[in-house]
Coordinates of C-alpha atoms in Angstrom, one line a residue:
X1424 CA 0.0 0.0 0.0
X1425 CA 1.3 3.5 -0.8
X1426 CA 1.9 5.6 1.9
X1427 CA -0.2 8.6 2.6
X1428 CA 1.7 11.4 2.3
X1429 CA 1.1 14.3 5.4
X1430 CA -0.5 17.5 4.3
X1431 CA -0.4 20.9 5.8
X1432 CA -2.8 23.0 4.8
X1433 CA -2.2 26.8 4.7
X1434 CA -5.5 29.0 5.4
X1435 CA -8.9 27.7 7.6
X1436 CA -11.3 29.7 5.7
X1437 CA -14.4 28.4 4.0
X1438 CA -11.9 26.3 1.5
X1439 CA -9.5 25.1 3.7
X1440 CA -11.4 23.9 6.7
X1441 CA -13.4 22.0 4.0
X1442 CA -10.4 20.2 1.8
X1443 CA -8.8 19.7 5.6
X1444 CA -12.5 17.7 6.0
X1445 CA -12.3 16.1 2.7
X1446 CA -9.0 14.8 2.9
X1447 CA -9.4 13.7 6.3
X1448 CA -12.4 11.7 5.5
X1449 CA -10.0 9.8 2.9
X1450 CA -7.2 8.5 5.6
X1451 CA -4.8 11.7 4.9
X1452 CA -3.2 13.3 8.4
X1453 CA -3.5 16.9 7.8
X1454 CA -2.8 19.9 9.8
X1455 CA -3.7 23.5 9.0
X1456 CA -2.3 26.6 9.6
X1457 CA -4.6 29.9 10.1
X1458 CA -3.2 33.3 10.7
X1459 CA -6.4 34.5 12.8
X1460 CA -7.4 33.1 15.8
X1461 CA -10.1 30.7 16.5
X1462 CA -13.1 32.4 15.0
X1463 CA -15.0 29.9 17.6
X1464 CA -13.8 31.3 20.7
X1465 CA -12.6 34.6 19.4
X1466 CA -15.7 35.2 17.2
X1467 CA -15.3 35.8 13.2
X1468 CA -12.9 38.3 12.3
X1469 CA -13.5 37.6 8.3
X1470 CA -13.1 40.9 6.2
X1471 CA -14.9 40.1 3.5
X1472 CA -18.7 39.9 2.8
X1473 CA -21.0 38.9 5.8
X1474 CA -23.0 36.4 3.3
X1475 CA -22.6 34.3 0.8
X1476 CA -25.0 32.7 -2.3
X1477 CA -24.4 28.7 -2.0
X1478 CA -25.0 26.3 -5.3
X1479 CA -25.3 23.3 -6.9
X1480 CA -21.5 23.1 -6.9
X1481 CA -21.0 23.8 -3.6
X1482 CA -24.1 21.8 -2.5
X1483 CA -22.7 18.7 -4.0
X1484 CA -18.6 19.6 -2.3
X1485 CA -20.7 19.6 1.1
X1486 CA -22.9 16.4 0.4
X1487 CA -19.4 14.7 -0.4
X1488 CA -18.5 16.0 2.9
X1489 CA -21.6 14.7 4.8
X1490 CA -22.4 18.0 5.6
X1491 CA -25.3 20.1 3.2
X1492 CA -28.6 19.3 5.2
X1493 CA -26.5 20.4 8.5
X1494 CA -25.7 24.0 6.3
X1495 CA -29.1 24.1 4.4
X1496 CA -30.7 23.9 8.2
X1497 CA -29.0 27.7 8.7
X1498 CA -29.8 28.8 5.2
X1499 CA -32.6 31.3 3.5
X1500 CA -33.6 30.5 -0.2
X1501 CA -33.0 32.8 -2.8
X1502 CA -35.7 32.1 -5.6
X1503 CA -34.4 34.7 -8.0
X1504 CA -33.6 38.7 -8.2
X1505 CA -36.2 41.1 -6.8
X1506 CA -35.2 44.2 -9.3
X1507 CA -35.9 47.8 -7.7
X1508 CA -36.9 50.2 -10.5
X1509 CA -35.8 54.3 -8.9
X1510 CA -39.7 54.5 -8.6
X1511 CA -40.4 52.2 -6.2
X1512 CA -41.7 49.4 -8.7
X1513 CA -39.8 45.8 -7.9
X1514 CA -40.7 42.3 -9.8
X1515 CA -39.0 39.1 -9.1
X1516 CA -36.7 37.3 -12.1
X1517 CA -36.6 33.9 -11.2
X1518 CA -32.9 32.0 -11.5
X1519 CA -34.5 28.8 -12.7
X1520 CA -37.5 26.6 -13.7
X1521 CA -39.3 26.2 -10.2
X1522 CA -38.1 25.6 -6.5
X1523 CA -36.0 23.0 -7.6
X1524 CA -33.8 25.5 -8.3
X1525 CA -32.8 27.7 -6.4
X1526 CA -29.5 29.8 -4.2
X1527 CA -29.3 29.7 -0.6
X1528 CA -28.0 32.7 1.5
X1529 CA -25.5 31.8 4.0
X1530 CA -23.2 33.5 6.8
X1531 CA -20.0 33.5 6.3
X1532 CA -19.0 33.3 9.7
X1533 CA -21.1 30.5 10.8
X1534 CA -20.3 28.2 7.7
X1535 CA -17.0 28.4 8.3
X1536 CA -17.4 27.5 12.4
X1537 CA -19.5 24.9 11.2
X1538 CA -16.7 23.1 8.5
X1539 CA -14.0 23.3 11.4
X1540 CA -16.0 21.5 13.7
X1541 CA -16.6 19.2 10.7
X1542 CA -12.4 19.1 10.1
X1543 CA -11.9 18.8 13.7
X1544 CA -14.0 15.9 14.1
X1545 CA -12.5 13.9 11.3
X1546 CA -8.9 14.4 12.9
X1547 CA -7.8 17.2 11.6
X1548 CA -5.4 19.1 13.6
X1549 CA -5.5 22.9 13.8
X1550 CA -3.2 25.5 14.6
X1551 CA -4.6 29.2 14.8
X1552 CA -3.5 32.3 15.5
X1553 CA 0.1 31.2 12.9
X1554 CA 1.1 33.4 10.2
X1555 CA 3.4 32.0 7.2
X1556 CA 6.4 34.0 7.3
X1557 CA 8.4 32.1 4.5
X1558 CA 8.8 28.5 2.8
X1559 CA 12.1 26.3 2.0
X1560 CA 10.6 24.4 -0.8
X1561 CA 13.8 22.4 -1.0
X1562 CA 14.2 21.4 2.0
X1563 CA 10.8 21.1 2.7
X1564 CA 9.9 23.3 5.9
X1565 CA 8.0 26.6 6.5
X1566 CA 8.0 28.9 8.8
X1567 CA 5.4 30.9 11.0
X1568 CA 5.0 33.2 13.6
X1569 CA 2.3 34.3 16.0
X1570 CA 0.7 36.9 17.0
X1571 CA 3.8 37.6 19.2
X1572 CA 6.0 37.3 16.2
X1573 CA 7.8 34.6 18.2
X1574 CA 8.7 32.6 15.0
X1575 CA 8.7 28.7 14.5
X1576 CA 9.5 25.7 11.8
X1577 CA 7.8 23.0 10.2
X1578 CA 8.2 20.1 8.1
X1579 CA 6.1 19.4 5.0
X1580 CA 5.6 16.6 2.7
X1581 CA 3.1 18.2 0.8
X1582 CA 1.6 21.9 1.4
X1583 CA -1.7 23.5 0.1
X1584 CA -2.7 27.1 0.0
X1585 CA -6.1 28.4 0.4
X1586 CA -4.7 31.3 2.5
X1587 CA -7.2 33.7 0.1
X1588 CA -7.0 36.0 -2.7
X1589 CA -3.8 37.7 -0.5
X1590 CA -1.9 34.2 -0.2
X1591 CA 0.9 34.1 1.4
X1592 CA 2.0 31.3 0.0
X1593 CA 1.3 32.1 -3.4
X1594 CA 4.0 34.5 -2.3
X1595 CA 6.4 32.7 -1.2
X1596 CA 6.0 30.4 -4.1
X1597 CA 6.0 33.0 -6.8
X1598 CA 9.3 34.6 -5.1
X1599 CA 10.7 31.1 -5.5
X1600 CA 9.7 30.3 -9.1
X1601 CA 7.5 32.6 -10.6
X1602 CA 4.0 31.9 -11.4
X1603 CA 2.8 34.1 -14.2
X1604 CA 0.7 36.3 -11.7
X1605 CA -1.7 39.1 -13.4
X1606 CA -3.8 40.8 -11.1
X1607 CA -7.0 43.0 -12.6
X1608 CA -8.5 45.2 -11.0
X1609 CA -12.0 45.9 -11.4
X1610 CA -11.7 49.5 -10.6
X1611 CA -15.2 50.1 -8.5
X1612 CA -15.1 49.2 -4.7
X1613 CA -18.3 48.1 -2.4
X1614 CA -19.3 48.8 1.3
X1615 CA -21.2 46.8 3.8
X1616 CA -24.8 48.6 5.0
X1617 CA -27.5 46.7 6.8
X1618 CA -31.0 46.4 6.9
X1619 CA -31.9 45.4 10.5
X1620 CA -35.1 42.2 11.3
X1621 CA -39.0 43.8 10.7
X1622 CA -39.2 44.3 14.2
X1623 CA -36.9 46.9 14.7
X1624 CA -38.5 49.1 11.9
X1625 CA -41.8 50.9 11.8
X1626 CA -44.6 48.2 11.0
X1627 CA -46.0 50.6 8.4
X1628 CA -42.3 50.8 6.7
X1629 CA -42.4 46.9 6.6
X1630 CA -45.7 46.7 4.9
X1631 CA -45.0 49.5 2.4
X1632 CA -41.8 47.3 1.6
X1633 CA -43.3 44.0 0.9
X1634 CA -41.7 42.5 4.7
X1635 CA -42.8 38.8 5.7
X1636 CA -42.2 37.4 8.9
X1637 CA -38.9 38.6 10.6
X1638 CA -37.8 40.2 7.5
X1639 CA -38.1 44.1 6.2
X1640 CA -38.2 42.8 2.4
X1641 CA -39.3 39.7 0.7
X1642 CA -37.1 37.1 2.4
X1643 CA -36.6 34.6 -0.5
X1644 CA -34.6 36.3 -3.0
X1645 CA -31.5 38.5 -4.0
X1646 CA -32.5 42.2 -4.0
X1647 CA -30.9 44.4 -6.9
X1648 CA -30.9 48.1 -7.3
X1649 CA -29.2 48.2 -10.4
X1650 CA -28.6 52.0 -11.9
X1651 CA -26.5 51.4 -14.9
X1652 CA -23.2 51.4 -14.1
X1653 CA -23.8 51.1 -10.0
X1654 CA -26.1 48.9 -7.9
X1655 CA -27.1 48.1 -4.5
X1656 CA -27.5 44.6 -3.6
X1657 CA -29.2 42.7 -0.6
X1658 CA -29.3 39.3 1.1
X1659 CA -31.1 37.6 3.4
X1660 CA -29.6 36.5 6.7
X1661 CA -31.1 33.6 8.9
X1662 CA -32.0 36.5 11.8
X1663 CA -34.0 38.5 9.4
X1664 CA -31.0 41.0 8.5
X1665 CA -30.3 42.0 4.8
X1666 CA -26.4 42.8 4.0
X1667 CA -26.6 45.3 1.7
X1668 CA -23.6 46.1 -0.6
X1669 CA -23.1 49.1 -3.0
X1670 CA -21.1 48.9 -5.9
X1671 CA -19.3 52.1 -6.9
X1672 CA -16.9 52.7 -9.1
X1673 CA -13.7 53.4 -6.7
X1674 CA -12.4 57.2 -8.6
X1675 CA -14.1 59.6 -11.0
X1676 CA -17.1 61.8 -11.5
X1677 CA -20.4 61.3 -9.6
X1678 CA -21.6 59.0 -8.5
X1679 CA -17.9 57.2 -7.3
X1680 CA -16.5 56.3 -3.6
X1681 CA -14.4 59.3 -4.3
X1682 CA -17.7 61.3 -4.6
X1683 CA -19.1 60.1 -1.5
X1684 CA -16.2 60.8 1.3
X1685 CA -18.8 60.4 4.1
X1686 CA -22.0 59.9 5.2
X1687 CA -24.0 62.8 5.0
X1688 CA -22.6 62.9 0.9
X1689 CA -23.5 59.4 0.3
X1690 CA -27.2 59.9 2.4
X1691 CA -27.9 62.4 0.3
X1692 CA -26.9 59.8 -3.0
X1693 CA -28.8 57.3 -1.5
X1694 CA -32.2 59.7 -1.3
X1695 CA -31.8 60.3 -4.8
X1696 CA -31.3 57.1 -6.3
X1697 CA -32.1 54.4 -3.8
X1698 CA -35.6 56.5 -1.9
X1699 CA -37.2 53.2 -1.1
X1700 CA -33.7 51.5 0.4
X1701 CA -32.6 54.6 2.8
X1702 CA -35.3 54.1 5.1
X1703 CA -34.7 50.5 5.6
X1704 CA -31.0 51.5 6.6
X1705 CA -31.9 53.4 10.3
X1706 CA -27.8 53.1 11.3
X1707 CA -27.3 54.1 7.9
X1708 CA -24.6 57.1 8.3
X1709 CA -22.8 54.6 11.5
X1710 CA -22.9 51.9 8.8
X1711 CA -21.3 54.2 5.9
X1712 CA -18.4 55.8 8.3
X1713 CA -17.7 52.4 10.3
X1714 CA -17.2 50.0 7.1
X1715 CA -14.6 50.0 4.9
X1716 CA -14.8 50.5 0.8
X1717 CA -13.3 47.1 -0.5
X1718 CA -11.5 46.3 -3.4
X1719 CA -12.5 44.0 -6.7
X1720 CA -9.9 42.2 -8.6
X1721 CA -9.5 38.9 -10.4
X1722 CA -6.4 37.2 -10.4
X1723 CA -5.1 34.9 -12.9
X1724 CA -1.6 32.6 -12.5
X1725 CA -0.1 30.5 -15.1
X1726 CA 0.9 27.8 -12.7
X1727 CA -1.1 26.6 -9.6
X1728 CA 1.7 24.2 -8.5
X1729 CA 5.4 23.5 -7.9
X1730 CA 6.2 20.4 -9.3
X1731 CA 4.4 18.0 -6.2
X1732 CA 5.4 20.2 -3.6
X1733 CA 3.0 23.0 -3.3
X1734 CA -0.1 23.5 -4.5
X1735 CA -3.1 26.7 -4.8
X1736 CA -6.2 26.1 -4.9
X1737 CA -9.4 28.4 -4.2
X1738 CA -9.3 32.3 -4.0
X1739 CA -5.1 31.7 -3.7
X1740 CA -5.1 30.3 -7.5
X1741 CA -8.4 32.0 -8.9
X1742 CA -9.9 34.9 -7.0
X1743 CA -12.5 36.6 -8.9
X1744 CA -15.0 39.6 -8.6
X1745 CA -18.5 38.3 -6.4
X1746 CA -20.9 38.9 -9.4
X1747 CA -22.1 35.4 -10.1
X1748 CA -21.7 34.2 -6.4
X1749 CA -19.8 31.1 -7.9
X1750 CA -16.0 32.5 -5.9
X1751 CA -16.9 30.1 -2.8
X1752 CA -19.1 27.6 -5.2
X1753 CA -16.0 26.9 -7.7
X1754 CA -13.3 26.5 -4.3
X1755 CA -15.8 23.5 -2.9
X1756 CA -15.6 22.5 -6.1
X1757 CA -11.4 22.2 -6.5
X1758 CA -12.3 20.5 -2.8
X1759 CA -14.1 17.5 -4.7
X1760 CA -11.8 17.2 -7.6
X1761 CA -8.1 17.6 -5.2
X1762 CA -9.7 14.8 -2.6
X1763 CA -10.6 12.5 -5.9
X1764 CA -7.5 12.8 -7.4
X1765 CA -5.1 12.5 -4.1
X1766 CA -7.1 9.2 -2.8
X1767 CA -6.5 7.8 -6.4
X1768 CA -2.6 8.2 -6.5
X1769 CA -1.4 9.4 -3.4
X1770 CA 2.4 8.7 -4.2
X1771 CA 2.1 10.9 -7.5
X1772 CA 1.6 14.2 -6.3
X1773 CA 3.3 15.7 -9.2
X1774 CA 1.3 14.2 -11.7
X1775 CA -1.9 14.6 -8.8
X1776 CA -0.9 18.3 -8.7
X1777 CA -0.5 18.8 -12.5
X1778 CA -3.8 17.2 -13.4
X1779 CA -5.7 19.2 -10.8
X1780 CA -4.6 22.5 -12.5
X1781 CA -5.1 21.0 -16.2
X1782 CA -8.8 20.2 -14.9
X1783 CA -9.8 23.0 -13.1
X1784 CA -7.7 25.8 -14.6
X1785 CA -9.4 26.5 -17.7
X1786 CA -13.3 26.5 -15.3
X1787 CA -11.7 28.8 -13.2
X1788 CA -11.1 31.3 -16.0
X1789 CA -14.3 30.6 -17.2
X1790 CA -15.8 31.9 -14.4
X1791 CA -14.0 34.8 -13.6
X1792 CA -15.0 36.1 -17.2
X1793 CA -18.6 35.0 -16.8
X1794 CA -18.3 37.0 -13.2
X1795 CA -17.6 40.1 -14.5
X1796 CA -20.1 39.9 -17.3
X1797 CA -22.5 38.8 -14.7
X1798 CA -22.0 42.4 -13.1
X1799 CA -22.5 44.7 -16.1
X1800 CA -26.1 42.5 -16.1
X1801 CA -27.1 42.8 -12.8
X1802 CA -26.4 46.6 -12.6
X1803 CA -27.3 47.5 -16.5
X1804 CA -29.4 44.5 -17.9
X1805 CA -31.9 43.2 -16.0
X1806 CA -34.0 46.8 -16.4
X1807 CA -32.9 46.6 -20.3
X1808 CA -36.3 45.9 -22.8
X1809 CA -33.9 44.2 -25.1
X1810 CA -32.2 41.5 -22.3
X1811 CA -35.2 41.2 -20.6
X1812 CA -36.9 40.3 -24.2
X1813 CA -33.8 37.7 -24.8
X1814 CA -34.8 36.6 -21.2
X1815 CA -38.0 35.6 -21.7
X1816 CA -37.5 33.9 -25.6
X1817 CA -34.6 31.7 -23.7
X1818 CA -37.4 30.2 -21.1
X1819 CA -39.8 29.5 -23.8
X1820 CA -37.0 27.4 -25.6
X1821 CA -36.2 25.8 -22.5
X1822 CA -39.7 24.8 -22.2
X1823 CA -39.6 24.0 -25.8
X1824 CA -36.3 22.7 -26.5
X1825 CA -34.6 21.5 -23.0
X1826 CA -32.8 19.0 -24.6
X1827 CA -30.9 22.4 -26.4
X1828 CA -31.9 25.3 -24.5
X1829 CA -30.5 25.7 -20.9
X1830 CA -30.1 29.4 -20.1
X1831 CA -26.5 29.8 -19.1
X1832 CA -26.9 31.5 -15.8
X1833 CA -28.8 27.9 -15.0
X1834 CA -25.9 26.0 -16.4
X1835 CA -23.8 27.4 -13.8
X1836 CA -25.8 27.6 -10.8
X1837 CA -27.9 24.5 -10.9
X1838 CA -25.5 21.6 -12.9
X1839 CA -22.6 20.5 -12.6
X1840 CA -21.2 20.9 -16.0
X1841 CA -17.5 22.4 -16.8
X1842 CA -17.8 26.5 -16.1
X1843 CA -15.4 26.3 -19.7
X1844 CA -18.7 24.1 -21.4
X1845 CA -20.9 26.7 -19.4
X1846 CA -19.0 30.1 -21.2
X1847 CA -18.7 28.5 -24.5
X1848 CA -21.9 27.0 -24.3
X1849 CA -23.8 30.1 -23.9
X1850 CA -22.1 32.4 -26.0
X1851 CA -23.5 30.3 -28.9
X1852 CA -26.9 30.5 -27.9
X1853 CA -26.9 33.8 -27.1
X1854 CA -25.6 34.8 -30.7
X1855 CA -29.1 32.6 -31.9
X1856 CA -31.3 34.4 -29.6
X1857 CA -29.8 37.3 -30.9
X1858 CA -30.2 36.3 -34.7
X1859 CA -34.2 35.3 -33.8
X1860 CA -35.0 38.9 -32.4
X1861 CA -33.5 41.0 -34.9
X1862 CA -36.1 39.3 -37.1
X1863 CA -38.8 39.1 -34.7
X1864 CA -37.8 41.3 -31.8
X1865 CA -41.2 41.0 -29.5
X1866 CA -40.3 37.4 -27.9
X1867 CA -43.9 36.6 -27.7
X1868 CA -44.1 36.9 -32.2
X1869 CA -41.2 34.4 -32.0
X1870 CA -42.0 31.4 -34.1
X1871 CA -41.2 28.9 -31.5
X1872 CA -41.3 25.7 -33.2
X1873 CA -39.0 27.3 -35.8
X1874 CA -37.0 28.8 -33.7
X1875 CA -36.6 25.3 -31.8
X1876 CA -35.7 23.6 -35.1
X1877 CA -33.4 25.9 -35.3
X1878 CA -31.7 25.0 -32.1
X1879 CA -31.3 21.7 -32.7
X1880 CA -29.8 22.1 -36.2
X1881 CA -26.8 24.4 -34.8
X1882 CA -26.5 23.0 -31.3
X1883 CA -25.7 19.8 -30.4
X1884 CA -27.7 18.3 -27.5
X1885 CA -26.8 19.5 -23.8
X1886 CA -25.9 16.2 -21.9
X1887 CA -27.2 14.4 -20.5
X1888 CA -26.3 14.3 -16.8
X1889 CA -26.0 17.6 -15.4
X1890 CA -25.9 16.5 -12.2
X1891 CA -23.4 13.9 -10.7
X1892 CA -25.7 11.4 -9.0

């Protein structure tokens, strides 16, 4: 029997704590390093956004783990995007056929509790609070420090970073052997704002916003505010919160973050082009001044890996911009396909290593262009006549033509087929909706059972299993 090699694991995030689980579960020993403390004891010191949109993908990397009723249990469904006109008017797009498919809204914070305990309890061994200061890939040791900056070694036989978008060991391995890193900025920003449970609100407000239950706004869906260019963006939280997030861009003319240097500026944006949101906001200008503006980048590397040594994998190999909700979706997903591959040859980790990036490299750019196209949608196109009218012919050939037809956006959330077969995928049936509405531009004129046969003449059939079983 090969022997198991040990594996440290830099980074207990979301991806980490759940590959630590994974592996675990397949006889590996595996120890991880975090640089923050024990978000258990310590509470959750994440700097990124407060919740999270879960999928199919990342559905199936937790039912491999034993673990997506236990998360489901703490999650609100998201049935589609409520869109806020400036007036006041709102109507829900759905994501997908029924409530078969759908998104779930999860904390951040209390996922990621949740998958330690998980990686604890299958023997994982953590060690928190333990920065990585620097890695000898040739002799095979890192080094960390803690909070004290009282520094210490250890050995490796085979070390895996998903330490984040700001990787420290993509770091150290880049200064080592470079990587082919590009990092591209998005160039707007976002901020944090809340809207607090119903009963902290006037009851009137509540009714006048379309409240249920504990919650100010309709609980099951994604709220968008989109203003061409800019949007505000709300989910559901378990409690009956909303995290709302506003997308700026980060310099130039009005409306920017540059524009809106503090709260009373950016009140008075918000009572101009988000009235109906503002008064859901009561700790609005606490909110505004207290939270940070963010950054947006995606980040593309040549090589993942070096040789069998080291290995990146999440938001330390692929960070993208949030738009499609598919950044923690796409790491459970390296989870499923890393754990596969390592229980199959665990002796060949330079062949494990190099297949992992030739699988996964070419999804994960994939989705990090269909992430920032997903943006200029959500905050341009889904008030457009034209995409809404491209929108509606694409469910009646899905109705008509499934075997043909899957709108992209379902291709991603709700199967598990390649992000790469996702991209391409659509791009060819967008340029045939587009040819059928330049002839017939009303969707509901649209010859249908022409417009199917047309379908399956250029396309070949979607396959059959979009779902592993």
């Amino acid at each position: 029997m090969t022997q198991r090699p040990r594996i440290t694991l830099i980074g207990g995030g979301l991806v980490g704590a759940l590959q630590a689980r994974q592996l675990a579960k397949h006889g590996f020993a595996v120890e991880v390093f975090e640089k923050r403390p024990d978000p258990r004891l310590a509470g959750f010191l994440g700097g990124r956004s407060i919740n999270l949109a879960l999928a199919e993908r990342g559905l199936q990397a937790l039912r491999t783990a034993g673990l997506a009723d236990t998360v489901l249990e703490r999650a609100v469904m998201m049935r589609g995007r409520m869109v806020h006109a400036q007036d006041g008017a709102s109507g829900l797009q759905r994501y997908g056929v029924d409530d078969s498919e759908v998104i779930w809204s999860v904390s951040r914070g209390a996922l990621n509790m949740l998958l330690l305990d998980a990686a604890e309890a299958s023997g994982v061994h953590f060690h928190f609070g333990q920065s990585l200061v620097d890695a000898d890939f040739d002799g095979r040791r890192i080094r960390l420090a803690d909070e004290a900056g009282i520094k210490r070694e250890h050995g490796v036989d085979l070390l895996i970073g998903a330490d984040g978008a700001g990787s420290a060991l993509r770091t150290a391995m880049n200064t080592y052997a470079p990587l082919g890193e590009r990092i591209e900025p998005l160039g707007h920003g976002y901020k944090e704002l809340e809207i607090p449970a119903a009963d902290t609100l006037p009851a009137a407000l509540v009714q006048q916003a379309g409240g249920a239950g504990r919650f100010a706004i309709e609980p099951h869906a994604l709220h968008i505010w989109p203003r061409g260019g800019y949007m505000c963006i709300a989910l559901p939280n378990a409690e009956g919160s909303f995290t709302v997030t506003l997308f700026l861009p980060a310099h130039g003319a009005h409306p920017s973050f540059a524009t809106q240097p503090d709260a009373t500026a950016a009140r008075a944006f918000f009572a101009t082009d988000f009235p109906d949101l503002l008064p859901l906001i009561p700790r609005f200008d606490a909110d505004y001044a207290e939270h940070p503006v963010g950054t947006l980048s995606t980040l593309h590397l040549d090589r993942w890996h070096l040789d069998g040594r080291a290995l990146l994998i999440g938001d330390a190999a692929h960070a993208i911009v949030p738009f499609h909700g598919q950044g923690m979706n796409c790491g459970f997903e390296d989870t499923v396909t890393l754990t596969e591959l390592l229980a199959a040859a665990p002796g060949d980790s330079t062949d494990v290593f190099a297949e992992f990036q030739r699988i996964r490299q070419p999804n994960a750019n994939a989705i990090a262009a269909m992430a920032l196209e997903n943006y200029v949608e959500m905050r341009d196109s889904v008030a457009d006549p034209h995409y809404l009218a491209r929108r509606a012919l694409g469910a009646k050939l899905a109705e008509r033509a499934p075997q043909h037809f899957m709108a992209r956006y379902r291709m991603v959330t709700f199967t598990h087929l390649p992000y790469s077969y996702a991209l391409e995928r659509g791009r060819m049936q967008d340029a045939l909706l587009e040819e059928i509405l330049r002839e017939a531009p009303d969707a509901n004129a649209v010859d249908l059972d022409a417009a199917a046969r047309m379908l399956q003449a250029r396309l070949t059939p979607l396959p059959a299993q979009l779902r592993h079983e």
